[in-house]
Short mmCIF file of C-alpha atoms in Angstrom, two decimals:
data_model
loop_
_atom_site.label_atom_id
_atom_site.label_comp_id
_atom_site.label_asym_id
_atom_site.label_seq_id
_atom_site.Cartn_x
_atom_site.Cartn_y
_atom_site.Cartn_z
CA MET A 67 39.88 39.35 0.60
CA LYS A 68 40.33 42.00 -2.01
CA ARG A 69 36.70 41.58 -3.11
CA LEU A 70 35.32 42.58 0.25
CA ILE A 71 35.16 46.26 -0.56
CA ALA A 72 32.72 48.93 0.40
CA ILE A 73 31.36 50.86 -2.47
CA VAL A 74 31.61 54.39 -1.09
CA LEU A 75 31.57 57.81 -2.80
CA ALA A 76 34.93 58.82 -4.28
CA LEU A 77 36.76 55.79 -2.86
CA THR A 78 36.09 52.94 -5.29
CA LEU A 79 37.18 53.18 -8.91
CA ILE A 80 35.81 50.20 -10.74
CA GLY A 81 35.07 49.20 -14.37
CA LEU A 82 34.98 46.19 -16.89
CA ALA A 83 37.00 43.68 -19.36
CA ALA A 84 36.92 41.65 -22.51
CA CYS A 85 35.43 38.22 -22.34
CA THR A 86 36.77 35.10 -23.94
CA ASN A 87 35.37 31.69 -24.83
CA LYS A 88 31.73 32.74 -25.11
CA THR A 89 29.38 29.79 -24.68
CA THR A 90 25.97 29.06 -26.11
CA PRO A 91 23.55 31.05 -23.89
CA PRO A 92 20.99 29.17 -21.85
CA ASP A 93 17.46 30.61 -21.65
CA THR A 94 17.34 30.59 -17.87
CA LEU A 95 19.61 30.04 -14.90
CA PRO A 96 20.50 26.32 -14.95
CA SER A 97 19.47 24.42 -11.85
CA THR A 98 21.87 22.06 -10.18
CA SER A 99 21.35 18.34 -10.65
CA GLU A 100 22.47 15.27 -8.78
CA SER A 101 25.00 14.59 -11.54
CA GLU A 102 26.82 17.75 -10.53
CA ILE A 103 27.29 16.63 -6.94
CA PRO A 104 30.95 15.78 -6.41
CA SER A 105 32.42 13.00 -4.33
CA VAL A 106 34.66 14.53 -1.66
CA VAL A 107 37.45 12.69 0.11
CA LYS A 108 38.59 13.08 3.68
CA THR A 109 40.83 16.01 4.46
CA THR A 110 42.62 17.54 7.40
CA THR A 111 42.17 21.18 8.35
CA SER A 112 45.34 21.44 10.41
CA PRO A 113 48.16 19.22 11.68
CA GLU A 114 46.70 19.36 15.17
CA SER A 115 43.11 18.55 14.23
CA GLU A 116 41.61 15.08 13.92
CA GLU A 117 40.71 13.83 10.46
CA MET A 118 37.20 14.92 9.51
CA THR A 119 34.84 13.73 6.79
CA LEU A 120 33.62 16.50 4.51
CA PRO A 121 30.06 16.37 3.20
CA THR A 122 29.83 14.31 0.01
CA MET A 123 26.27 15.44 -0.71
CA PRO A 124 25.18 19.08 -0.72
CA ALA A 125 22.41 19.92 1.73
CA THR A 126 18.86 19.75 0.37
CA GLU A 127 16.86 21.16 3.31
CA THR A 128 16.82 24.96 3.48
CA PHE A 129 15.77 27.92 5.62
CA SER A 130 14.75 31.40 4.50
CA PHE A 131 16.81 34.55 5.04
CA GLU A 132 15.96 38.14 4.11
CA SER A 133 18.58 40.84 3.57
CA LYS A 134 17.30 44.38 4.06
CA GLU A 135 20.53 45.86 2.73
CA VAL A 136 20.34 44.29 -0.74
CA ARG A 137 16.56 43.65 -0.61
CA LEU A 138 16.76 39.98 -1.54
CA LYS A 139 15.33 36.81 -0.04
CA PHE A 140 17.42 33.61 -0.02
CA GLU A 141 17.04 29.92 0.77
CA PHE A 142 20.19 28.74 2.58
CA PRO A 143 21.21 25.15 3.37
CA VAL A 144 19.89 24.20 6.79
CA SER A 145 23.43 23.04 7.65
CA TRP A 146 24.47 26.72 7.61
CA LYS A 147 21.85 27.77 10.16
CA ASP A 148 23.33 29.17 13.39
CA LYS A 149 26.84 28.55 11.98
CA MET A 150 27.18 30.98 9.07
CA GLU A 151 28.33 34.57 9.50
CA THR A 152 26.81 37.47 7.57
CA VAL A 153 27.82 41.06 6.88
CA GLU A 154 25.28 43.60 5.58
CA ASP A 155 26.79 46.99 4.92
CA VAL A 156 26.98 49.70 2.22
CA ASN A 157 25.14 48.01 -0.65
CA ARG A 158 26.61 44.57 0.00
CA PHE A 159 25.70 41.28 1.67
CA LEU A 160 28.41 38.71 2.50
CA ILE A 161 27.72 35.17 3.66
CA PHE A 162 30.51 33.11 5.23
CA PRO A 163 29.49 29.43 5.48
CA PRO A 164 30.84 27.20 8.26
CA SER A 165 34.36 26.69 6.90
CA GLN A 166 34.94 23.55 8.97
CA ASP A 167 32.16 21.82 7.01
CA TYR A 168 34.18 22.15 3.81
CA GLY A 169 37.75 21.86 5.07
CA VAL A 170 38.69 25.36 3.89
CA PRO A 171 40.48 28.13 5.82
CA GLU A 172 38.24 30.32 7.95
CA LYS A 173 36.81 33.43 6.22
CA LYS A 174 38.45 32.47 2.89
CA VAL A 175 35.21 31.30 1.24
CA ASN A 176 32.05 33.36 0.92
CA LEU A 177 29.03 34.11 -1.20
CA SER A 178 28.98 37.85 -1.94
CA VAL A 179 26.13 40.04 -3.19
CA TYR A 180 26.82 43.64 -4.25
CA TYR A 181 24.40 46.23 -5.60
CA PHE A 182 25.99 48.52 -8.20
CA ASP A 183 24.39 51.88 -8.93
CA ASN A 184 27.01 54.47 -9.79
CA PRO A 185 26.75 55.85 -13.34
CA TRP A 186 29.89 57.94 -12.87
CA LEU A 187 32.04 54.88 -12.23
CA TYR A 188 30.18 51.91 -13.75
CA GLY A 189 28.11 53.36 -16.62
CA ASP A 190 24.42 54.22 -16.90
CA SER A 191 23.20 50.99 -18.53
CA PHE A 192 23.64 47.25 -18.08
CA GLU A 193 25.41 47.06 -21.42
CA LYS A 194 27.99 49.62 -20.30
CA THR A 195 28.43 48.11 -16.84
CA THR A 196 29.18 44.70 -18.36
CA SER A 197 31.21 46.04 -21.27
CA GLU A 198 34.90 45.55 -21.99
CA GLU A 199 35.55 49.10 -20.79
CA TYR A 200 34.79 48.29 -17.14
CA LEU A 201 34.81 44.55 -16.48
CA ASP A 202 38.51 44.12 -15.63
CA LYS A 203 38.19 46.56 -12.75
CA ILE A 204 34.85 45.24 -11.44
CA LEU A 205 36.29 41.73 -11.31
CA TYR A 206 39.73 43.01 -10.22
CA LEU A 207 41.48 41.07 -12.95
CA GLU A 208 45.27 41.37 -12.96
CA LYS A 209 46.19 40.06 -16.38
CA ASP A 210 49.93 40.20 -15.71
CA LYS A 211 49.32 37.45 -13.11
CA GLY A 212 47.35 35.36 -15.58
CA GLU A 213 43.89 36.27 -14.28
CA LYS A 214 41.25 36.16 -17.00
CA ILE A 215 37.61 35.57 -17.91
CA ILE A 216 37.15 31.92 -18.86
CA GLU A 217 33.50 31.89 -19.83
CA LYS A 218 30.62 34.32 -20.40
CA SER A 219 26.94 33.40 -20.85
CA PRO A 220 23.76 35.52 -21.07
CA LEU A 221 20.73 34.17 -19.19
CA LYS A 222 17.66 35.16 -17.15
CA MET A 223 17.55 35.50 -13.35
CA MET A 224 14.63 36.73 -11.24
CA GLY A 225 12.90 37.54 -14.52
CA LYS A 226 15.70 39.93 -15.47
CA ASP A 227 18.49 39.91 -18.06
CA ALA A 228 21.73 38.60 -16.60
CA LEU A 229 25.27 37.57 -17.50
CA MET A 230 27.27 34.75 -15.94
CA PHE A 231 31.08 34.99 -15.85
CA ILE A 232 33.59 32.36 -14.82
CA TYR A 233 36.99 33.89 -14.12
CA SER A 234 40.27 33.19 -12.40
CA ASP A 235 41.98 34.86 -9.47
CA VAL A 236 45.62 34.36 -8.50
CA ASP A 237 46.63 35.16 -4.91
CA SER A 238 49.95 36.45 -3.61
CA GLU A 239 51.27 32.89 -3.34
CA GLY A 240 50.50 32.21 -7.02
CA LYS A 241 47.58 29.87 -6.27
CA GLU A 242 44.59 30.09 -8.60
CA THR A 243 40.93 30.16 -7.54
CA ILE A 244 38.11 29.91 -10.07
CA TYR A 245 35.04 32.09 -9.40
CA ARG A 246 31.52 32.18 -10.80
CA SER A 247 29.85 35.58 -10.92
CA TYR A 248 26.36 36.67 -11.97
CA PHE A 249 25.50 40.23 -13.06
CA ILE A 250 21.71 40.83 -12.91
CA ASP A 251 20.25 43.87 -14.67
CA ASP A 252 18.13 46.16 -12.46
CA GLU A 253 17.68 48.88 -15.13
CA LYS A 254 19.22 52.36 -15.51
CA GLY A 255 22.74 51.04 -14.95
CA ARG A 256 21.81 49.37 -11.69
CA CYS A 257 22.69 45.72 -11.24
CA TYR A 258 23.36 42.97 -8.72
CA LYS A 259 26.68 41.14 -8.72
CA VAL A 260 26.64 37.72 -7.04
CA SER A 261 29.91 35.77 -6.77
CA PHE A 262 31.36 32.67 -5.15
CA PRO A 263 34.44 30.44 -5.60
CA VAL A 264 33.96 27.10 -7.34
CA GLU A 265 37.40 25.49 -7.58
CA ARG A 266 40.85 25.67 -5.99
CA GLU A 267 43.56 23.03 -5.83
CA GLY A 268 43.70 21.38 -2.41
CA TRP A 269 40.26 22.62 -1.33
CA ASP A 270 38.23 19.55 -2.32
CA GLY A 271 35.28 20.54 -0.12
CA LEU A 272 34.88 23.72 -2.17
CA LYS A 273 33.13 21.70 -4.88
CA THR A 274 30.34 20.81 -2.45
CA PHE A 275 30.08 24.43 -1.32
CA ALA A 276 29.85 25.57 -4.95
CA VAL A 277 26.85 23.31 -5.62
CA GLU A 278 25.11 24.63 -2.48
CA ALA A 279 25.98 28.25 -3.33
CA GLN A 280 24.56 27.73 -6.83
CA ARG A 281 21.28 26.57 -5.31
CA VAL A 282 21.24 29.65 -3.07
CA VAL A 283 21.67 31.86 -6.14
CA GLU A 284 18.84 30.03 -7.91
CA SER A 285 16.57 30.68 -4.89
CA MET A 286 17.05 34.47 -4.89
CA ASN A 287 13.94 36.66 -5.05
CA LEU A 288 13.28 40.35 -4.57
CA PHE A 289 12.40 41.28 -0.98
CA ILE A 290 10.22 44.40 -0.87
CA LEU A 291 9.03 46.22 2.26
CA THR A 292 6.09 48.53 1.58
CA ASP A 293 5.11 49.67 5.09
CA SER A 294 6.67 53.12 5.54
CA LYS A 295 5.06 53.82 8.93
CA PRO A 296 7.65 55.36 11.30
CA ALA A 297 9.78 52.89 13.24
CA ILE A 298 12.03 53.66 16.19
CA PHE A 299 15.74 52.84 16.23
CA GLU A 300 17.35 52.99 19.68
CA ASP A 301 20.86 52.29 20.93
CA LYS A 302 20.70 52.10 24.71
CA ASP A 303 24.46 51.62 25.08
CA VAL A 304 25.30 54.92 23.41
CA GLY A 305 22.09 56.63 24.51
CA PHE A 306 20.07 57.85 21.53
CA ALA A 307 16.94 57.14 19.53
CA PHE A 308 15.37 58.36 16.30
CA GLU A 309 12.43 57.62 14.03
CA TYR A 310 12.83 56.45 10.45
CA PRO A 311 10.50 55.10 7.73
CA GLY A 312 9.69 51.45 8.44
CA ASN A 313 10.68 50.31 4.94
CA TRP A 314 14.18 51.78 5.32
CA HIS A 315 17.12 49.87 6.80
CA ALA A 316 18.73 51.17 10.02
CA TYR A 317 21.60 49.22 11.56
CA LYS A 318 24.85 49.36 13.52
CA ARG A 319 28.07 48.79 11.60
CA ASP A 320 31.20 46.91 12.67
CA ASP A 321 33.05 50.20 13.26
CA ASP A 322 30.46 51.25 15.89
CA SER A 323 28.79 53.76 13.60
CA TRP A 324 25.25 53.49 12.25
CA ARG A 325 23.69 53.70 8.79
CA ILE A 326 20.16 54.40 7.56
CA THR A 327 19.29 53.62 3.92
CA PRO A 328 16.10 53.81 1.83
CA PRO A 329 14.81 50.94 -0.32
CA MET A 330 16.50 50.49 -3.68
CA ARG A 331 14.82 52.22 -6.63
CA THR A 332 13.08 54.71 -4.29
CA TYR A 333 14.74 57.80 -5.73
CA ASP A 334 15.86 58.82 -9.18
CA PHE A 335 19.52 59.17 -8.28
CA PRO A 336 22.31 56.62 -7.62
CA TYR A 337 21.43 54.37 -4.69
CA PHE A 338 24.76 54.72 -2.89
CA MET A 339 24.04 58.47 -2.51
CA GLY A 340 20.87 57.71 -0.52
CA GLY A 341 22.58 56.69 2.70
CA LEU A 342 22.61 58.58 5.99
CA SER A 343 25.43 57.87 8.45
CA LEU A 344 25.61 58.48 12.19
CA SER A 345 28.57 58.29 14.57
CA TYR A 346 29.32 59.08 18.20
CA THR A 347 32.49 60.62 19.61
CA PRO A 348 32.95 60.57 23.43
CA PRO A 349 34.03 63.61 25.47
CA GLY A 350 37.62 64.76 25.40
CA GLN A 351 38.70 63.54 21.97
CA TYR A 352 38.41 66.97 20.33
CA GLY A 353 37.61 69.14 23.34
CA ASN A 354 35.84 69.25 26.67
CA SER A 355 32.86 71.41 25.75
CA PHE A 356 30.63 72.29 22.80
CA GLU A 357 32.29 75.70 22.65
CA GLU A 358 35.75 74.16 22.34
CA ILE A 359 34.84 71.99 19.36
CA ASN A 360 32.88 74.80 17.65
CA TRP A 361 36.00 76.14 15.96
CA PRO A 362 36.68 75.77 12.20
CA PRO A 363 40.03 73.92 12.45
CA ILE A 364 38.52 71.44 14.93
CA LEU A 365 35.38 70.97 12.82
CA GLU A 366 37.48 70.34 9.71
CA ALA A 367 39.47 67.73 11.65
CA ILE A 368 36.22 66.07 12.78
CA THR A 369 34.53 66.03 9.37
CA LYS A 370 37.68 65.79 7.21
CA LEU A 371 36.03 68.39 4.96
CA PRO A 372 37.53 71.76 3.97
CA ASP A 373 35.90 75.20 3.64
CA LEU A 374 32.96 74.46 5.91
CA GLN A 375 29.93 76.74 6.14
CA ILE A 376 28.82 76.65 9.79
CA GLU A 377 25.28 77.28 11.06
CA LEU A 378 24.21 77.11 14.72
CA SER A 379 20.98 75.16 15.31
CA LYS A 380 19.14 72.90 17.78
CA ILE A 381 18.00 69.28 17.55
CA GLY A 382 15.46 68.63 20.29
CA ASN A 383 16.97 70.19 23.41
CA ALA A 384 20.56 69.79 22.23
CA GLN A 385 22.75 72.39 20.58
CA ALA A 386 23.75 71.51 17.05
CA LEU A 387 25.89 72.68 14.15
CA ILE A 388 24.85 72.36 10.51
CA LEU A 389 28.02 72.02 8.42
CA HIS A 390 28.14 72.24 4.60
CA THR A 391 30.81 72.25 1.96
CA VAL A 392 30.60 72.07 -1.84
CA GLN A 393 33.24 69.95 -3.55
CA GLN A 394 33.82 67.97 -6.74
CA ALA A 395 34.91 64.46 -5.78
CA GLN A 396 37.91 62.95 -7.53
CA GLY A 397 36.84 60.81 -10.49
CA TYR A 398 33.37 62.35 -10.72
CA SER A 399 32.05 64.91 -13.17
CA ALA A 400 29.35 66.11 -10.75
CA THR A 401 29.65 68.61 -7.89
CA PHE A 402 28.40 67.48 -4.48
CA VAL A 403 27.11 69.13 -1.32
CA TRP A 404 28.60 67.39 1.70
CA THR A 405 26.46 67.89 4.83
CA ARG A 406 27.30 67.03 8.42
CA ILE A 407 25.09 67.71 11.47
CA LEU A 408 26.93 67.76 14.78
CA ILE A 409 24.76 67.34 17.90
CA ASP A 410 26.13 68.24 21.32
CA ALA A 411 26.26 65.28 23.74
CA GLY A 412 27.87 67.24 26.58
CA GLU A 413 31.43 67.78 27.79
CA GLY A 414 32.82 67.79 24.26
CA GLY A 415 31.13 64.59 23.16
CA PHE A 416 28.89 64.65 20.09
CA TYR A 417 26.81 62.73 17.58
CA LEU A 418 27.44 63.33 13.88
CA PHE A 419 24.99 62.73 11.03
CA GLY A 420 26.38 62.75 7.49
CA TYR A 421 24.98 62.64 3.97
CA ASN A 422 25.87 63.88 0.49
CA THR A 423 23.78 65.15 -2.43
CA GLU A 424 24.45 66.30 -5.96
CA LYS A 425 24.42 70.09 -6.22
CA ASP A 426 21.33 71.63 -7.91
CA ASN A 427 19.72 68.24 -8.60
CA GLN A 428 16.01 68.35 -7.71
CA ALA A 429 15.82 64.55 -7.67
CA TYR A 430 17.29 64.70 -4.13
CA GLU A 431 14.48 66.83 -2.68
CA PRO A 432 12.22 63.92 -1.57
CA PHE A 433 15.24 62.22 0.01
CA LEU A 434 16.23 65.41 1.85
CA ALA A 435 12.68 65.73 3.21
CA GLU A 436 12.96 62.26 4.79
CA VAL A 437 16.45 63.01 6.10
CA GLU A 438 15.14 66.16 7.78
CA LYS A 439 12.43 64.13 9.57
CA ILE A 440 14.97 61.55 10.76
CA VAL A 441 17.42 64.16 12.05
CA GLN A 442 14.73 66.24 13.76
CA SER A 443 13.39 63.12 15.51
CA PHE A 444 16.81 62.39 17.05
CA ARG A 445 16.81 62.42 20.86
CA ILE A 446 19.53 61.79 23.43
CA THR A 447 18.18 59.19 25.87
CA GLY A 448 21.19 58.88 28.18
CA HIS A 449 23.49 55.90 28.79
#
């Protein structure tokens, strides 16, 4: 889906659009009632499958789920337990419910949560982020296809100012899906965006999902970890371990790389800049020894960064290279220092840490101190 994007430095250009049909604002997020529960008829998911009965009543029992990536706690329908799929990565949390329960195509329906904190692209206040200047791009509205905002309402969520949008999306086949999206102010231009589909012709079970998704949204609460005592992250398959603050989030991504992120609102700079990445490249891909890969053209191919400054170092007992370059990213007014730390894994294999900071901005100094501790704690444990 085109909304499943990763918000990454210099890759995502997003912004906002005019709203139509403004409604009378409610004081708080409206809770779902039994009168909103639709009656759903039988449907068939495929010609080969047997006729199944979709749920006519949304689930009322729930179970708790905590997302470290977006720092929110949710109450999900118990019918989703052990059947839903989740993705937590780069400031986003995606929840795919069991599609067979609603008679919708697999992976076509989800509840998405994104955390926006990029003043260069989205503005430095909630008013700017949700202004006409940016909203078209944040919601990916293609007006030439008839996509538009149908409704806009201010409200309160989690004790914060929020805006609810209902808007349309038209796919490549010309079929329209109606979405509901909540923008929740987190101050200084930071905000949550929570979205889910509510209506599409032929997907009758979507109405039941929408009621359940609404209840999930109503259940959201901030999830805060305060214990910063060092924790150990280890990947025995690839053979490494490192220490990181216990209130940070360290995890393996779908592309077999790893990411380490601090809690939101920890530092006085955009949250997406606070991430630390780690990857592993096996022997032979760029060379068969540390000496072979320690050559500027090879290092530029590895990092995809030009004009590298190269410094020889050691991490634990392993040889390492500290690589820097200073560049202004496309679409940004600021200048950034791009840092990569290459750690020898033997026979041309290597681990690669990566992070970026704004040049001459002292707000990054506490973050860099934590990064230094993480990198220096890195140890190769063997496969």
